[in-house]
Short mmCIF file of C-alpha atoms and ligand atoms in Angstrom, two decimals:
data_model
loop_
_atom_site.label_atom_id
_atom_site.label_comp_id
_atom_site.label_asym_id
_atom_site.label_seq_id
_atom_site.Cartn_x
_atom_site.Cartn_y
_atom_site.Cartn_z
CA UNK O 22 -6.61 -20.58 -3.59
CA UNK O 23 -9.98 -18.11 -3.66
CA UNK O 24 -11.14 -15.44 -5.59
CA UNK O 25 -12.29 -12.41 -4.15
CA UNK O 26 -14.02 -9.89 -6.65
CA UNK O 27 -14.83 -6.10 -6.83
CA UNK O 28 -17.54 -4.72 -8.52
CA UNK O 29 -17.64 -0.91 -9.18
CA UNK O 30 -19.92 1.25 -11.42
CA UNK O 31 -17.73 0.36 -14.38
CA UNK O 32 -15.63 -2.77 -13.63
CA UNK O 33 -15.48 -6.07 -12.18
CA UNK O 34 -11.72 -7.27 -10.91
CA UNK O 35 -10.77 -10.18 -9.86
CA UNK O 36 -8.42 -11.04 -7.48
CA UNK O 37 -7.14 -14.50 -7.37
CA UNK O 38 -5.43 -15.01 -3.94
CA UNK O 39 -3.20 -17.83 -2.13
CA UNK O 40 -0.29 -20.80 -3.24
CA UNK O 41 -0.50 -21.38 -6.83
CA UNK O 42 -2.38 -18.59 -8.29
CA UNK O 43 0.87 -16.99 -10.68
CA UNK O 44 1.12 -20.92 -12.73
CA UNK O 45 -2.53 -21.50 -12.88
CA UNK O 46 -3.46 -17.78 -13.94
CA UNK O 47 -0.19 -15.84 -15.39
CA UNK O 48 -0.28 -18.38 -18.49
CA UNK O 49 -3.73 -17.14 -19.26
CA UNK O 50 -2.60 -13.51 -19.85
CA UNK O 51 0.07 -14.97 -23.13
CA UNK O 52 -1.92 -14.91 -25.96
CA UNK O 53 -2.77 -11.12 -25.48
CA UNK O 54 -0.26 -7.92 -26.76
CA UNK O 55 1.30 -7.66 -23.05
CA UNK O 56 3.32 -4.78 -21.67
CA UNK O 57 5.13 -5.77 -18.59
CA UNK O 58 6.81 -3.07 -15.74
CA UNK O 59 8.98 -3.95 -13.39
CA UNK O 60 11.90 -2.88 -11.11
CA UNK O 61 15.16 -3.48 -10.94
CA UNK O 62 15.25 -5.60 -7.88
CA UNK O 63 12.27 -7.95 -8.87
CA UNK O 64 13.50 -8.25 -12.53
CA UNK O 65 16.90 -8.99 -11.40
CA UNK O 66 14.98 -12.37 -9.36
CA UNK O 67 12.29 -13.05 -11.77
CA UNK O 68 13.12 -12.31 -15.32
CA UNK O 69 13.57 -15.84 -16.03
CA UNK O 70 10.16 -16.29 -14.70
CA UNK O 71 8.59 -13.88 -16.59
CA UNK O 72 10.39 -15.20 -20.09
CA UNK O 73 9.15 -18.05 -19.41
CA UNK O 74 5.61 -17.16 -18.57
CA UNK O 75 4.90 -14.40 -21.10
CA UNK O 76 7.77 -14.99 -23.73
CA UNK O 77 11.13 -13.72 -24.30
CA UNK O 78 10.03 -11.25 -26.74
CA UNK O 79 7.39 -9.30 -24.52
CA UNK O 80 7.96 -5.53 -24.19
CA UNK O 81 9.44 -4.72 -20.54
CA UNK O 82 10.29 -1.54 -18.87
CA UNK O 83 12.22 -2.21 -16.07
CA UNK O 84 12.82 0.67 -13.85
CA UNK O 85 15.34 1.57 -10.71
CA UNK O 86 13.88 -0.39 -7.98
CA UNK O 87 12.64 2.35 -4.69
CA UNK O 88 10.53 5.73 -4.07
CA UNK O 89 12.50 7.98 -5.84
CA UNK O 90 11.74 6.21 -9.17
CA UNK O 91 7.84 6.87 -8.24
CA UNK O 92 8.08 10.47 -10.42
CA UNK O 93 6.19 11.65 -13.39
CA UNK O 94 9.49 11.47 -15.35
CA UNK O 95 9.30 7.25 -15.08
CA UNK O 96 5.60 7.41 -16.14
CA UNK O 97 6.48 9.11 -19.03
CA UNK O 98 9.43 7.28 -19.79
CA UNK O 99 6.94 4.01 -19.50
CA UNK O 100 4.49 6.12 -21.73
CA UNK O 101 7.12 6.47 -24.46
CA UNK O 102 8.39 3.04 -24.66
CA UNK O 103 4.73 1.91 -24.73
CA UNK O 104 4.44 4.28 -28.02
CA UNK O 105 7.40 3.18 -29.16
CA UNK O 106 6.78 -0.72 -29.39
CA UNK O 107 3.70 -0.10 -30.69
CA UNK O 108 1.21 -1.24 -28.26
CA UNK O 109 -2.34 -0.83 -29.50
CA UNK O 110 -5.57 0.03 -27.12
CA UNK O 111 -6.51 -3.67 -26.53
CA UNK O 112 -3.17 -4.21 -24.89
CA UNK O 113 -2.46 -5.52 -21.65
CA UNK O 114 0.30 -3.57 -19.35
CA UNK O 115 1.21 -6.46 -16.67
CA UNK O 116 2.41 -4.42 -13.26
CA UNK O 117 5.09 -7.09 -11.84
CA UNK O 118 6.29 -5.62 -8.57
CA UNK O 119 5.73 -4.09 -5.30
CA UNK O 120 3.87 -1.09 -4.74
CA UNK O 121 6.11 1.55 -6.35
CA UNK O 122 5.34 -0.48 -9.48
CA UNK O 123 1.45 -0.98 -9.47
CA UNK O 124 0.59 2.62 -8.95
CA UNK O 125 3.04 3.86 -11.20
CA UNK O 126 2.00 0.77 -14.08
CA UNK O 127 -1.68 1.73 -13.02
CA UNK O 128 -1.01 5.00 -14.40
CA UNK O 129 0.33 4.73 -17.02
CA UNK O 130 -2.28 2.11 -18.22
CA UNK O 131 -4.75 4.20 -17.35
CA UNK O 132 -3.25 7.46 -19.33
CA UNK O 133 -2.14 5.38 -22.62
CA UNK O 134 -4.36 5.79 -25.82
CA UNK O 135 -6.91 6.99 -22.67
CA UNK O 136 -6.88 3.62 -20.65
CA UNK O 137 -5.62 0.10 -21.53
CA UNK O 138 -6.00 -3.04 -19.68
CA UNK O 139 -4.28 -3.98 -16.06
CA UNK O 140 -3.48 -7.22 -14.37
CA UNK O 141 -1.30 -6.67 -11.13
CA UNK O 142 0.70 -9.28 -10.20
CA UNK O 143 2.19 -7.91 -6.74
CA UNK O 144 5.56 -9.55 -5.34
CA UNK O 145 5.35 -7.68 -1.83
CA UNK O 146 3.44 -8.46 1.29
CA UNK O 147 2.14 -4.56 0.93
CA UNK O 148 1.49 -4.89 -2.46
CA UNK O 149 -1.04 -8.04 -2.30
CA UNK O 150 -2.56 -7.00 0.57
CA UNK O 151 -3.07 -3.36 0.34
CA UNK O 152 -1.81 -1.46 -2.86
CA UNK O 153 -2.80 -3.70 -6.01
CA UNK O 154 -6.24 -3.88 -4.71
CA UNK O 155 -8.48 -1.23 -5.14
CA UNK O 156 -7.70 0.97 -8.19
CA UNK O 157 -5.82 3.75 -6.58
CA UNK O 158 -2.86 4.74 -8.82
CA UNK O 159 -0.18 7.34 -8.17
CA UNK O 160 3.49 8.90 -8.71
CA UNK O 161 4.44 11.53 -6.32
CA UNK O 162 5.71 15.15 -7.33
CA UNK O 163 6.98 18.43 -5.53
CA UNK O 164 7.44 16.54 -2.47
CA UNK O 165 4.00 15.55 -2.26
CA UNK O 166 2.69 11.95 -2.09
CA UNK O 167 0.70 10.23 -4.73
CA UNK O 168 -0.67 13.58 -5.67
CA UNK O 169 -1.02 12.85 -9.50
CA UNK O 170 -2.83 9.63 -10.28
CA UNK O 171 -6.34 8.56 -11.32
CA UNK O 172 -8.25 5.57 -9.80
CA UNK O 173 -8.02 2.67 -12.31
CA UNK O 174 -9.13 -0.61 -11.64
CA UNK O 175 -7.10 -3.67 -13.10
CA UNK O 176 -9.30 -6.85 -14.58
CA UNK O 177 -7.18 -9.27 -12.82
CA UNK O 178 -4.67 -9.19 -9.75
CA UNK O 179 -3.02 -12.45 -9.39
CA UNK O 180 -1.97 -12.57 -5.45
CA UNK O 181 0.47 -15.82 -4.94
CA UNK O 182 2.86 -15.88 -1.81
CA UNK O 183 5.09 -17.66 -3.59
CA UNK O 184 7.25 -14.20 -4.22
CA UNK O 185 7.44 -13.64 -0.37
CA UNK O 186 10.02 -16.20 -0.43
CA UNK O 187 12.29 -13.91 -1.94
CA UNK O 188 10.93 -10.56 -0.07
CA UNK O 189 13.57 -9.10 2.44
CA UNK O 190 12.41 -9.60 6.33
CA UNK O 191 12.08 -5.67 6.49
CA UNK O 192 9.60 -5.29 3.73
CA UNK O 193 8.12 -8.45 5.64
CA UNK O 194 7.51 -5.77 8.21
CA UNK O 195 6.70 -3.13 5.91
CA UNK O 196 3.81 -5.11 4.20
CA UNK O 197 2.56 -6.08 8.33
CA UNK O 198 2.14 -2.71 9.14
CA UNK O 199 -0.64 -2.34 6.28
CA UNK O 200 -1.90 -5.62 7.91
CA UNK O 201 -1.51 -4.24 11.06
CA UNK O 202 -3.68 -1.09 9.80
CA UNK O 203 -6.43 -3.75 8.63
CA UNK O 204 -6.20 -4.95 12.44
CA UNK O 205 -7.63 -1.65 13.62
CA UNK O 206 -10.03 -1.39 11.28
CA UNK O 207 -11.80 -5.09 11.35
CA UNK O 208 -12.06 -6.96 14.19
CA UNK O 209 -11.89 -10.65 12.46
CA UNK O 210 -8.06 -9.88 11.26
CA UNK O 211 -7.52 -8.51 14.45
CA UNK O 212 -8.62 -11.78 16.64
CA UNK O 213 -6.29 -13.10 13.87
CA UNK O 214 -3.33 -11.15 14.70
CA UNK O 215 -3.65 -11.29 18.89
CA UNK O 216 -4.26 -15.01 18.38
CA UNK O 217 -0.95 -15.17 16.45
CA UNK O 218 1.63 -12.32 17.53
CA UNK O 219 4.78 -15.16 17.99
CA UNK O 220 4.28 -15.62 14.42
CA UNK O 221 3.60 -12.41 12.55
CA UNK O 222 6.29 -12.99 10.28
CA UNK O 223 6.14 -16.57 9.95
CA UNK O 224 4.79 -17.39 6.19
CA UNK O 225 2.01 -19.61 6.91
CA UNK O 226 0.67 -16.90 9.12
CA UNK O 227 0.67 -14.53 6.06
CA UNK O 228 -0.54 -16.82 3.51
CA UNK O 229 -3.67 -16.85 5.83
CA UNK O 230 -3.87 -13.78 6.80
CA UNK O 231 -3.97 -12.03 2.94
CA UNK O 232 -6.91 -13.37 2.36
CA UNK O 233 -9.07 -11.79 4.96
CA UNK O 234 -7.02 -8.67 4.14
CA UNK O 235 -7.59 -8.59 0.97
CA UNK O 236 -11.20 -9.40 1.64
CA UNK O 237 -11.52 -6.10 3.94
CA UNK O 238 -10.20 -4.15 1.35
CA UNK O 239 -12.66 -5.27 -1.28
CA UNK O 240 -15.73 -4.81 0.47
CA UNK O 241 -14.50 -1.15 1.04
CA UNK O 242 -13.84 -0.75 -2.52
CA UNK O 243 -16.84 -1.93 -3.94
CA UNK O 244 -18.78 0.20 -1.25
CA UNK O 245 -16.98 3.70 -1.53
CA UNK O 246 -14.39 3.27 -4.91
CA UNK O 247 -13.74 6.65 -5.24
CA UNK O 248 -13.56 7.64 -1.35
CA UNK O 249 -16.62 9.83 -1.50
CA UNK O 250 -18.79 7.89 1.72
CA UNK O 251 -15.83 8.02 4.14
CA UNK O 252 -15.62 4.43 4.55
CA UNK O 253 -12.28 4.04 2.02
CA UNK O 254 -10.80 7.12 3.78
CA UNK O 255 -10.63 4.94 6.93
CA UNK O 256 -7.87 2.83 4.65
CA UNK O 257 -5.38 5.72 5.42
CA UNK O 258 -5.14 5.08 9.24
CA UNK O 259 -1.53 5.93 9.66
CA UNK O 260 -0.88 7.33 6.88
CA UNK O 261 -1.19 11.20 7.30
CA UNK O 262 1.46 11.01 10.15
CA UNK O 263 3.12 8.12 7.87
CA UNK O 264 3.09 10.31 4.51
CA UNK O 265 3.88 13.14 6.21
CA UNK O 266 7.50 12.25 8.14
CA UNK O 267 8.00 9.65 4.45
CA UNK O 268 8.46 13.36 2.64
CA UNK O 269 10.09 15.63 5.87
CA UNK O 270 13.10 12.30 6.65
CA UNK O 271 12.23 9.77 3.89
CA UNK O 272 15.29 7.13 5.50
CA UNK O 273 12.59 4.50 6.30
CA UNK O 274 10.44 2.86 3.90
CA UNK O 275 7.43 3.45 3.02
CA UNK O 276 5.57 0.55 5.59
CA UNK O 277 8.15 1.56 8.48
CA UNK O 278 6.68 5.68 7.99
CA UNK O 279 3.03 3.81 7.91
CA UNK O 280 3.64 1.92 11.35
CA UNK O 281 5.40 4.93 12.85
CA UNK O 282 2.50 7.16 11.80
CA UNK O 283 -0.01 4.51 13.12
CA UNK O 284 2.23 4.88 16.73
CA UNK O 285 2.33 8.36 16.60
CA UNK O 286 -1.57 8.97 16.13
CA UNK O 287 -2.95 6.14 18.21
CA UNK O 288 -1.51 8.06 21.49
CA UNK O 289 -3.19 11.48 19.60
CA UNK O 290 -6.24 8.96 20.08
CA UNK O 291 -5.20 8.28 23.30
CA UNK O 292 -4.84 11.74 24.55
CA UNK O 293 -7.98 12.77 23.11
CA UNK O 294 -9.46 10.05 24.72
CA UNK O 295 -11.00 8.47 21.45
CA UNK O 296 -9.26 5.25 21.72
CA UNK O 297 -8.13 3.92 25.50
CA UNK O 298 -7.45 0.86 27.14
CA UNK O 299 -6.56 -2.56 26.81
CA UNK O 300 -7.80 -2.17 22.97
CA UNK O 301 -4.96 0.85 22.38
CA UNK O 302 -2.31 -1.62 24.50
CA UNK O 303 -3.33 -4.51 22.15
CA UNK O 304 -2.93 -1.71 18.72
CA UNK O 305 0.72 -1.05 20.21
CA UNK O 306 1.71 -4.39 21.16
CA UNK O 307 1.45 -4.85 17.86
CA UNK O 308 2.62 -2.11 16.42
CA UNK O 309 5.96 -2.74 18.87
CA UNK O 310 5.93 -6.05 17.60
CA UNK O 311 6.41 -5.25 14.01
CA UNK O 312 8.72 -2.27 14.27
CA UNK O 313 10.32 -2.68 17.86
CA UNK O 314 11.66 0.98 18.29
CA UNK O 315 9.34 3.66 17.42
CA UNK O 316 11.85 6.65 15.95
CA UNK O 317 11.61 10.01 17.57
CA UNK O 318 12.57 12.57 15.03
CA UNK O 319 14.74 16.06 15.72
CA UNK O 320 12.12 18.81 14.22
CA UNK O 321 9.42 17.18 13.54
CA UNK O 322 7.01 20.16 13.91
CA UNK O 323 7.74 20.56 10.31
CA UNK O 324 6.12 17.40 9.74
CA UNK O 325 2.32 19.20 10.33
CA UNK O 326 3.35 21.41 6.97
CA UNK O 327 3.41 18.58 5.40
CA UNK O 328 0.06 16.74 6.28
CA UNK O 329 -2.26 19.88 5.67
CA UNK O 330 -1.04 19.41 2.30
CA UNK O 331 -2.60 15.22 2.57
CA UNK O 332 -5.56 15.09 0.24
CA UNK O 333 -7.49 13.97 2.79
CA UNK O 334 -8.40 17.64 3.92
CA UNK O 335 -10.98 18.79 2.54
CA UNK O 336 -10.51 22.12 5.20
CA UNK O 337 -7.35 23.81 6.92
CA UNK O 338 -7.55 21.39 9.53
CA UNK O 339 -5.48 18.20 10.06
CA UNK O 340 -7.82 14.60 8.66
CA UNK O 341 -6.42 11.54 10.80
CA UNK O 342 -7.88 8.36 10.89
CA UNK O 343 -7.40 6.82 14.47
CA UNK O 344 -8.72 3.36 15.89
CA UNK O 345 -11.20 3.89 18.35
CA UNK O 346 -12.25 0.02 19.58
CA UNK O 347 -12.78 -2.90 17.86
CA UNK O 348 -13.66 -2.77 14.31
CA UNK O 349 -14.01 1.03 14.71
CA UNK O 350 -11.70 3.98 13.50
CA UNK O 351 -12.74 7.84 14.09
CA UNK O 352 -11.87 10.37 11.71
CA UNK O 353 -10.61 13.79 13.84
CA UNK O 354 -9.66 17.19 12.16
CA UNK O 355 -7.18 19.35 14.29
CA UNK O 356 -5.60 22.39 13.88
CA UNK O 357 -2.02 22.48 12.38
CA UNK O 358 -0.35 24.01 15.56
CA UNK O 359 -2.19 21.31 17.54
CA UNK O 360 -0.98 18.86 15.75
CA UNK O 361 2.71 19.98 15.66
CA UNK O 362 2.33 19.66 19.69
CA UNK O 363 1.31 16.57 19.98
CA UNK O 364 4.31 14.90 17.41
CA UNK O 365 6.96 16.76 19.83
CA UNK O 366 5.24 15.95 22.63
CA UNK O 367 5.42 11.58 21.23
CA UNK O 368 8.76 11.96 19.92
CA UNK O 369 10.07 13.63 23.32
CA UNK O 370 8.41 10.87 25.24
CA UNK O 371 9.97 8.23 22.98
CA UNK O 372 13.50 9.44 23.96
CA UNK O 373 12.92 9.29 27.56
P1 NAD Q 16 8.37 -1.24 -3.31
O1 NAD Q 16 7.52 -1.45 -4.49
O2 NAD Q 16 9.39 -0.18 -3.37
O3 NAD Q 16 9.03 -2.62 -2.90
C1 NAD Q 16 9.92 -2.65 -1.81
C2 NAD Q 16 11.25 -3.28 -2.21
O4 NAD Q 16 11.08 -4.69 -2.37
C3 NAD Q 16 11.79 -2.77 -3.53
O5 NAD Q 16 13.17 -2.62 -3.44
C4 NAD Q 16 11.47 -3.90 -4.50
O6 NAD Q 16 12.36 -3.94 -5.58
C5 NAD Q 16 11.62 -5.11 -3.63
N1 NAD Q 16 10.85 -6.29 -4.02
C6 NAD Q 16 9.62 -6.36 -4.55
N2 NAD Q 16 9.21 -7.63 -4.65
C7 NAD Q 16 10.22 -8.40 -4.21
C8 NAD Q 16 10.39 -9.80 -4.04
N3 NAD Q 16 9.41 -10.67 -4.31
N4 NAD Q 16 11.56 -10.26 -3.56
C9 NAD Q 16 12.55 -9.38 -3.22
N5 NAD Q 16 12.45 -8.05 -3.32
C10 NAD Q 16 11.28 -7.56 -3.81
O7 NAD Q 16 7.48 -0.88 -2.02
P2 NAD Q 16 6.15 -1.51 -1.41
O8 NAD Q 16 6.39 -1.51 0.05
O9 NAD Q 16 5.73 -2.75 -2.07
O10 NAD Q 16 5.06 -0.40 -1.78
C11 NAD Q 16 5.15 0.92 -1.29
C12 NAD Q 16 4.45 1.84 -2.26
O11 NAD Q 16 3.07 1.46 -2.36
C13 NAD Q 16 4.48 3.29 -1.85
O12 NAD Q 16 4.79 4.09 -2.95
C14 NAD Q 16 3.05 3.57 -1.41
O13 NAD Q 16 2.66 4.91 -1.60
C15 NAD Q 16 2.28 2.62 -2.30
N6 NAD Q 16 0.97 2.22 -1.77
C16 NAD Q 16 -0.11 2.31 -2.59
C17 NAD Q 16 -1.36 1.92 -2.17
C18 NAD Q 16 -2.51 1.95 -3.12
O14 NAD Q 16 -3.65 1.72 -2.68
N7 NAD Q 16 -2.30 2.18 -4.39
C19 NAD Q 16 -1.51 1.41 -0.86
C20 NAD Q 16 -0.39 1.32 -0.03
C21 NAD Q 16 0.86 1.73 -0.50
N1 LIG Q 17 -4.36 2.35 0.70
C1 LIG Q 17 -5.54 3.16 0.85
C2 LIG Q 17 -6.56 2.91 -0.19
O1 LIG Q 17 -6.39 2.11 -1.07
O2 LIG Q 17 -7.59 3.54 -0.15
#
């Protein structure tokens, strides 16, 4: 078990990562006013876990588990309950869940009585190694990712693999594609993940590999919080072409959209001949590894609509984030017509 910490301007959080790290730092949180959110799914695994931990009488808003549930009318629904069991400003709102749940917790701690404190205690690979790290919370509206949201750092995250026991083999996947996207972006995880492809999926691989994942993440975090150098924007390799077919199909998850996107925009590299090679092979071994058939989509031209609206454009052009060799991504900015080209021109290749 380590500790990994981020300092920002205003906080310090902690993340306590590997085997063992829910008993030895969950009973800690008890003795505070706690307000726990959860999903359906998770609650319907852990609830006895969480009783047990945190008491039978703590406060819990348990939501639909999936996407859909990631809308302003769940945050305020959390926001009203939170009123309505009268939790004061030195209370503790516990996100217990994947993803969908920490940004959506996030916000809402960060919006109630103008900010109240956060431990996230993700239960998904994604979760421990990508979203509950880092501060950036979210619920989507209008057909528009993570467009409302705030960053918020939490005090604590408490990162135990124990809850990957439980974690379907598909969001297995899901969570490897943000692993995957660490890959292209450092070369230690990605010696890591050549050295290991038979065993991607294999626990003790993962239990490793968080670490240095989480690790990445925090040095970005505590050198660019709020995405203003450049360096955190490189976190969304993938996910313009990810976000943007998530809102046009939305059938997939969101990891499966995040390694598709991350397909789709390395051979945009490739044919702009930013990123060649046995290093773009090795990216979509991988990538093929993780999600075996990359989907070609009917219309997905409509799919460039939707990523000039990403908020990573700052201009009318396209932002993607694309590896370029070991340990290095390139930020390009195309045109919207461009870009539509180049998905038809992937997806027709994909279907032969
Ligand atoms: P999710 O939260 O929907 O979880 C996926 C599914 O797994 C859900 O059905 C959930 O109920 C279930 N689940 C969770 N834990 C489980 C467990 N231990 N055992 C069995 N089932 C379990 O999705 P996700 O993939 O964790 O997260 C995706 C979300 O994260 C997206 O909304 C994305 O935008 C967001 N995200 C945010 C950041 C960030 O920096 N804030 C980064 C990446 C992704
Ligand atoms: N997942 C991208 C980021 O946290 O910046």
């Amino acid at each position: 078990m380590q500790d990994i910490t981020i300092k920002t301007a205003t906080v310090e959080s902690v993340i306590h990562c590997g085997a063992g790290a829910f008993d030895k730092y969950a009973p800690e949180l008890k003795n505070r006013q706690l307000f726990i959110i959860t999903d359906s799914t998770v609650d319907k695994l852990y609830a006895d876990l969480l009783n047990s931990t945190f008491g039978e009488n703590a406060p819990k808003f348990v939501f639909k588990a999936g996407e859909k549930s990631k809308n302003t009318r769940t945050l305020l629904a959390i926001l009203q309950k939170m009123l309505e069991c009268g939790m004061r400003r030195n209370c503790l709102v516990i996100a217990f869940g994947g993803g969908v749940v920490g940004d959506i917790a996030g916000l809402a701690a960060a919006l109630y009585m103008r900010g109240v404190h956060l431990v996230q205690i993700p239960t998904t690979l994604l979760a421990q190694v990508d979203s509950s790290v880092g501060g950036k919370t979210a619920v989507d509206m209008c057909n528009v990712k993570n467009v409302i949201g705030i960053f918020y750092q939490p005090q604590e995250v408490i990162a135990d693999p124990r809850f990957l026991s439980t974690l379907p083999k598909r969001e297995i996947r899901c969570g490897l594609g943000e692993i995957i996207k660490h890959g292209a972006l450092n070369s230690e995880i990605f010696k890591k993940l050549k050295a290991n492809e038979r065993k991607l999926t294999k626990l003790e691989f993962l239990e490793d590999i968080i670490y240095y994942n989480i690790a990445h993440k925090a040095n970005v975090v505590t050198e660019d919080e709020k995405e203003t150098t450049g360096l955190r924007k490189t976190l969304n390799l993938g996910h313009t072409t990810g976000h943007a077919l998530e809102l046009l199909y939305g059938k997939l998850s969101h990891g499966e959209y995040v390694l598709t996107g991350m397909y789709y925009e390395l051979q945009i590299a490739r044919n702009l001949g930013i990123c060649g090679g046995q290093y773009a092979k090795s990216i979509e071994k991988l990538i093929l590894k993780v999600l075996k058939k990359v989907p070609s989509f009917d219309g997905i031209e409509k799919a460039a609509e939707l990523a000039l609206h990403d908020k990573k454009n700052d201009t009318e052009l396209i932002s993607i984030i694309v590896p370029k060799c070991e340990g290095e991504s390139a930020e390009i900015k195309i045109k919207k017509d461009e870009y539509a080209k180049y998905l038809k021109q992937i997806s027709d290749d994909l279907r032969g």
